[in-house]
PDB file of C-alpha atoms in Angstrom:
ATOM      1  CA  UNK T   7      28.740   3.704  -7.276  1.00 73.00           C
ATOM      2  CA  UNK T   8      26.651   4.807 -10.361  1.00 87.00           C
ATOM      3  CA  UNK T   9      22.918   5.150  -9.560  1.00 90.00           C
ATOM      4  CA  UNK T  10      20.384   6.197 -12.227  1.00 92.00           C
ATOM      5  CA  UNK T  11      17.006   6.742 -12.857  1.00 92.00           C
ATOM      6  CA  UNK T  12      14.824   5.678 -15.503  1.00 96.00           C
ATOM      7  CA  UNK T  13      10.723   4.657 -15.396  1.00 96.00           C
ATOM      8  CA  UNK T  14       9.760   1.251 -15.362  1.00 97.00           C
ATOM      9  CA  UNK T  15       8.633  -2.037 -17.539  1.00 96.00           C
ATOM     10  CA  UNK T  16       6.301  -4.908 -17.786  1.00 95.00           C
ATOM     11  CA  UNK T  17      10.547  -6.212 -18.851  1.00 96.00           C
ATOM     12  CA  UNK T  18      11.470  -5.546 -14.973  1.00 97.00           C
ATOM     13  CA  UNK T  19       8.783  -7.714 -13.428  1.00 96.00           C
ATOM     14  CA  UNK T  20      11.167 -10.389 -12.090  1.00 96.00           C
ATOM     15  CA  UNK T  21      13.479  -7.250 -10.565  1.00 97.00           C
ATOM     16  CA  UNK T  22      10.611  -5.595  -8.869  1.00 97.00           C
ATOM     17  CA  UNK T  23       9.030  -8.509  -7.060  1.00 95.00           C
ATOM     18  CA  UNK T  24      12.657  -9.655  -6.160  1.00 96.00           C
ATOM     19  CA  UNK T  25      13.116  -6.379  -4.934  1.00 96.00           C
ATOM     20  CA  UNK T  26       9.376  -5.845  -2.923  1.00 94.00           C
ATOM     21  CA  UNK T  27      10.656  -9.380  -1.244  1.00 93.00           C
ATOM     22  CA  UNK T  28      13.839  -7.711  -0.065  1.00 95.00           C
ATOM     23  CA  UNK T  29      13.031  -4.404   0.936  1.00 91.00           C
ATOM     24  CA  UNK T  30       9.779  -5.763   3.066  1.00 86.00           C
ATOM     25  CA  UNK T  31      11.327  -8.545   4.466  1.00 88.00           C
ATOM     26  CA  UNK T  32      12.909  -6.708   6.850  1.00 86.00           C
ATOM     27  CA  UNK T  33       9.382  -6.011   8.661  1.00 82.00           C
ATOM     28  CA  UNK T  34       8.036  -9.253   8.633  1.00 83.00           C
ATOM     29  CA  UNK T  35       9.780  -9.684  12.419  1.00 86.00           C
ATOM     30  CA  UNK T  36       7.759  -6.963  13.223  1.00 79.00           C
ATOM     31  CA  UNK T  37       4.758  -9.100  12.099  1.00 78.00           C
ATOM     32  CA  UNK T  38       2.454 -12.530  12.769  1.00 81.00           C
ATOM     33  CA  UNK T  39       3.340 -15.176  11.069  1.00 86.00           C
ATOM     34  CA  UNK T  40       0.133 -15.104  10.042  1.00 86.00           C
ATOM     35  CA  UNK T  41      -0.060 -11.294   8.653  1.00 78.00           C
ATOM     36  CA  UNK T  42       3.341 -11.528   6.949  1.00 83.00           C
ATOM     37  CA  UNK T  43       2.673 -14.612   4.782  1.00 88.00           C
ATOM     38  CA  UNK T  44      -0.867 -12.529   3.684  1.00 81.00           C
ATOM     39  CA  UNK T  45       1.363  -8.908   3.264  1.00 78.00           C
ATOM     40  CA  UNK T  46       4.225 -11.504   1.470  1.00 85.00           C
ATOM     41  CA  UNK T  47       1.922 -12.639  -0.593  1.00 84.00           C
ATOM     42  CA  UNK T  48       1.026  -9.405  -2.406  1.00 86.00           C
ATOM     43  CA  UNK T  49       4.632  -8.471  -2.491  1.00 88.00           C
ATOM     44  CA  UNK T  50       5.461 -11.098  -3.605  1.00 91.00           C
ATOM     45  CA  UNK T  51       3.314 -11.959  -6.459  1.00 92.00           C
ATOM     46  CA  UNK T  52       4.190 -11.216  -9.956  1.00 92.00           C
ATOM     47  CA  UNK T  53       0.697 -10.257 -11.440  1.00 94.00           C
ATOM     48  CA  UNK T  54       0.399  -7.410  -8.454  1.00 94.00           C
ATOM     49  CA  UNK T  55       3.111  -5.622 -10.150  1.00 95.00           C
ATOM     50  CA  UNK T  56       1.689  -6.148 -13.271  1.00 95.00           C
ATOM     51  CA  UNK T  57      -1.484  -4.751 -12.098  1.00 95.00           C
ATOM     52  CA  UNK T  58       0.432  -1.807 -11.411  1.00 95.00           C
ATOM     53  CA  UNK T  59       2.215  -1.115 -14.542  1.00 96.00           C
ATOM     54  CA  UNK T  60      -0.371  -0.963 -15.822  1.00 96.00           C
ATOM     55  CA  UNK T  61      -2.890   1.222 -14.595  1.00 97.00           C
ATOM     56  CA  UNK T  62       0.353   3.888 -13.252  1.00 97.00           C
ATOM     57  CA  UNK T  63       4.075   5.156 -13.649  1.00 97.00           C
ATOM     58  CA  UNK T  64       6.633   3.228 -11.813  1.00 98.00           C
ATOM     59  CA  UNK T  65       9.947   5.134 -11.632  1.00 98.00           C
ATOM     60  CA  UNK T  66      12.781   2.807 -10.672  1.00 98.00           C
ATOM     61  CA  UNK T  67      17.116   3.797  -9.729  1.00 97.00           C
ATOM     62  CA  UNK T  68      19.381   1.186 -11.429  1.00 97.00           C
ATOM     63  CA  UNK T  69      22.582   0.851 -10.975  1.00 96.00           C
ATOM     64  CA  UNK T  70      25.263   0.907 -14.070  1.00 95.00           C
ATOM     65  CA  UNK T  71      25.192  -2.878 -14.066  1.00 95.00           C
ATOM     66  CA  UNK T  72      21.385  -3.509 -14.171  1.00 96.00           C
ATOM     67  CA  UNK T  73      20.029  -3.832 -10.671  1.00 97.00           C
ATOM     68  CA  UNK T  74      16.931  -2.070  -9.802  1.00 98.00           C
ATOM     69  CA  UNK T  75      17.506  -1.439  -5.838  1.00 98.00           C
ATOM     70  CA  UNK T  76      14.967   1.508  -5.392  1.00 97.00           C
ATOM     71  CA  UNK T  77      11.321   1.672  -6.937  1.00 97.00           C
ATOM     72  CA  UNK T  78       7.762   3.578  -6.762  1.00 98.00           C
ATOM     73  CA  UNK T  79       4.675   3.713  -8.251  1.00 98.00           C
ATOM     74  CA  UNK T  80       2.399   6.586  -9.661  1.00 98.00           C
ATOM     75  CA  UNK T  81      -1.381   6.127  -9.557  1.00 98.00           C
ATOM     76  CA  UNK T  82      -2.912   8.201 -11.403  1.00 98.00           C
ATOM     77  CA  UNK T  83      -6.603  10.098 -10.043  1.00 98.00           C
ATOM     78  CA  UNK T  84      -9.354   8.055 -11.146  1.00 98.00           C
ATOM     79  CA  UNK T  85      -8.818   4.430  -9.683  1.00 97.00           C
ATOM     80  CA  UNK T  86      -9.954   4.873  -6.812  1.00 97.00           C
ATOM     81  CA  UNK T  87     -10.166   2.448  -3.563  1.00 95.00           C
ATOM     82  CA  UNK T  88     -11.725   2.196  -0.189  1.00 93.00           C
ATOM     83  CA  UNK T  89      -8.713   4.679   0.558  1.00 94.00           C
ATOM     84  CA  UNK T  90      -8.165   7.366  -2.171  1.00 97.00           C
ATOM     85  CA  UNK T  91     -10.535   8.871  -3.742  1.00 97.00           C
ATOM     86  CA  UNK T  92     -11.068   8.985  -7.140  1.00 98.00           C
ATOM     87  CA  UNK T  93     -10.046  12.783  -7.924  1.00 98.00           C
ATOM     88  CA  UNK T  94      -5.861  11.783  -6.338  1.00 98.00           C
ATOM     89  CA  UNK T  95      -2.988   9.925  -7.592  1.00 98.00           C
ATOM     90  CA  UNK T  96      -1.046   7.605  -4.961  1.00 98.00           C
ATOM     91  CA  UNK T  97       1.922   6.207  -4.810  1.00 98.00           C
ATOM     92  CA  UNK T  98       2.213   2.507  -4.102  1.00 95.00           C
ATOM     93  CA  UNK T  99       5.291   0.269  -2.372  1.00 93.00           C
ATOM     94  CA  UNK T 100       8.010   2.624  -2.271  1.00 96.00           C
ATOM     95  CA  UNK T 101      11.373  -0.294  -1.769  1.00 95.00           C
ATOM     96  CA  UNK T 102      14.782   0.562  -1.515  1.00 96.00           C
ATOM     97  CA  UNK T 103      17.383  -2.582  -1.757  1.00 97.00           C
ATOM     98  CA  UNK T 104      18.480  -3.279   1.834  1.00 96.00           C
ATOM     99  CA  UNK T 105      22.182  -2.888   0.857  1.00 96.00           C
ATOM    100  CA  UNK T 106      21.534   0.508  -0.406  1.00 96.00           C
ATOM    101  CA  UNK T 107      19.293   1.940   2.333  1.00 93.00           C
ATOM    102  CA  UNK T 108      20.687   5.303   4.215  1.00 92.00           C
ATOM    103  CA  UNK T 109      21.767   7.037   0.550  1.00 94.00           C
ATOM    104  CA  UNK T 110      19.089   9.220   0.354  1.00 94.00           C
ATOM    105  CA  UNK T 111      17.001   7.235  -2.710  1.00 95.00           C
ATOM    106  CA  UNK T 112      13.875   6.557  -1.037  1.00 95.00           C
ATOM    107  CA  UNK T 113      13.797  10.446  -0.914  1.00 96.00           C
ATOM    108  CA  UNK T 114      15.017  11.030  -4.411  1.00 96.00           C
ATOM    109  CA  UNK T 115      12.149   8.609  -5.692  1.00 97.00           C
ATOM    110  CA  UNK T 116       9.445   9.959  -3.743  1.00 97.00           C
ATOM    111  CA  UNK T 117      10.702  13.802  -4.622  1.00 97.00           C
ATOM    112  CA  UNK T 118      10.683  12.347  -8.277  1.00 97.00           C
ATOM    113  CA  UNK T 119       7.188  10.604  -7.965  1.00 97.00           C
ATOM    114  CA  UNK T 120       5.798  14.065  -6.707  1.00 98.00           C
ATOM    115  CA  UNK T 121       7.194  16.095  -9.468  1.00 98.00           C
ATOM    116  CA  UNK T 122       5.751  13.540 -12.110  1.00 98.00           C
ATOM    117  CA  UNK T 123       2.182  14.170 -10.170  1.00 98.00           C
ATOM    118  CA  UNK T 124       2.965  17.873 -10.858  1.00 98.00           C
ATOM    119  CA  UNK T 125       3.902  17.092 -14.067  1.00 98.00           C
ATOM    120  CA  UNK T 126       0.663  14.883 -15.224  1.00 98.00           C
ATOM    121  CA  UNK T 127      -1.309  18.014 -13.993  1.00 98.00           C
ATOM    122  CA  UNK T 128      -2.702  16.106 -10.807  1.00 98.00           C
ATOM    123  CA  UNK T 129      -4.180  17.621  -7.505  1.00 98.00           C
ATOM    124  CA  UNK T 130      -3.176  15.610  -4.619  1.00 98.00           C
ATOM    125  CA  UNK T 131      -0.928  13.061  -3.971  1.00 98.00           C
ATOM    126  CA  UNK T 132      -1.673  11.011  -1.519  1.00 98.00           C
ATOM    127  CA  UNK T 133      -0.425   6.990   0.188  1.00 97.00           C
ATOM    128  CA  UNK T 134      -0.497   5.605   3.074  1.00 93.00           C
ATOM    129  CA  UNK T 135       1.841   3.985   5.773  1.00 91.00           C
ATOM    130  CA  UNK T 136       2.530   2.451   8.712  1.00 85.00           C
ATOM    131  CA  UNK T 137       4.034   2.449  12.380  1.00 78.00           C
ATOM    132  CA  UNK T 138       6.458  -0.250  11.303  1.00 75.00           C
ATOM    133  CA  UNK T 139       7.966   2.314   8.650  1.00 75.00           C
ATOM    134  CA  UNK T 140       8.315   4.956  11.024  1.00 73.00           C
ATOM    135  CA  UNK T 141      11.880   6.739   9.029  1.00 84.00           C
ATOM    136  CA  UNK T 142       8.967   6.677   6.158  1.00 88.00           C
ATOM    137  CA  UNK T 143       6.542   8.895   7.624  1.00 89.00           C
ATOM    138  CA  UNK T 144       9.609  10.966   9.044  1.00 93.00           C
ATOM    139  CA  UNK T 145      10.189  11.257   5.005  1.00 94.00           C
ATOM    140  CA  UNK T 146       6.763  11.878   4.519  1.00 95.00           C
ATOM    141  CA  UNK T 147       5.876  14.113   6.566  1.00 95.00           C
ATOM    142  CA  UNK T 148       8.910  16.279   5.888  1.00 96.00           C
ATOM    143  CA  UNK T 149       7.951  16.449   1.954  1.00 97.00           C
ATOM    144  CA  UNK T 150       5.044  17.943   3.204  1.00 97.00           C
ATOM    145  CA  UNK T 151       2.400  15.247   3.466  1.00 98.00           C
ATOM    146  CA  UNK T 152      -0.223  15.324   6.289  1.00 97.00           C
ATOM    147  CA  UNK T 153      -2.364  12.589   7.948  1.00 96.00           C
ATOM    148  CA  UNK T 154      -5.346  12.573   6.427  1.00 97.00           C
ATOM    149  CA  UNK T 155      -6.790   9.843   9.086  1.00 95.00           C
ATOM    150  CA  UNK T 156      -6.092   6.622  11.036  1.00 93.00           C
ATOM    151  CA  UNK T 157      -6.891   3.908   9.168  1.00 92.00           C
ATOM    152  CA  UNK T 158      -6.935   1.298  11.413  1.00 78.00           C
ATOM    153  CA  UNK T 159      -5.064  -1.765  11.114  1.00 73.00           C
ATOM    154  CA  UNK T 160      -3.658  -4.183   8.211  1.00 72.00           C
ATOM    155  CA  UNK T 161      -1.572  -7.151   9.109  1.00 70.00           C
ATOM    156  CA  UNK T 162      -1.999  -6.074  12.558  1.00 71.00           C
ATOM    157  CA  UNK T 163      -0.587  -3.144  12.522  1.00 73.00           C
ATOM    158  CA  UNK T 164      -1.752   0.589  12.925  1.00 86.00           C
ATOM    159  CA  UNK T 165      -1.707   2.645   9.620  1.00 87.00           C
ATOM    160  CA  UNK T 166      -2.770   5.715   8.078  1.00 92.00           C
ATOM    161  CA  UNK T 167      -3.601   7.930   5.468  1.00 95.00           C
ATOM    162  CA  UNK T 168      -1.790  10.848   4.286  1.00 97.00           C
ATOM    163  CA  UNK T 169      -1.987  13.115   1.198  1.00 97.00           C
ATOM    164  CA  UNK T 170      -0.203  16.576  -0.460  1.00 98.00           C
ATOM    165  CA  UNK T 171      -1.995  18.924  -1.567  1.00 98.00           C
ATOM    166  CA  UNK T 172       0.099  19.845  -5.105  1.00 97.00           C
TER     167      UNK T 172
END
């Protein structure tokens, strides 16, 4: 099946939201009902994606038929949070459709995001991930990300902050 890369846009909002819910639903059973409700409330909220599209660059992989099967957001430096320093860029919502997992899409999206950050002149790219996401943590570490610190529990799970010097 042919899959190609492009930048995500506002016209993709519905597909991005649907992909987010489909991709993250696999974690529902690993969480309490309350934690899943909080997480899915954010992931399923169109405003979450509107805000990310406004401040970041979105990369997507889609099929020849136009179905988005992978997404990632690169938030540029200058958008600090309680986790991310002002001089850091960071990754949000790396997600692959469940029926497309295991095809290297997550790796390619992450590599493309790193390349975009370098192209944009970023000096650091960071992300956070949890104990539920063992495959993702292994991918990030393989690509050179290092743990900065454990950031404590979110949604009842352990989370870590990672960064990569560019």
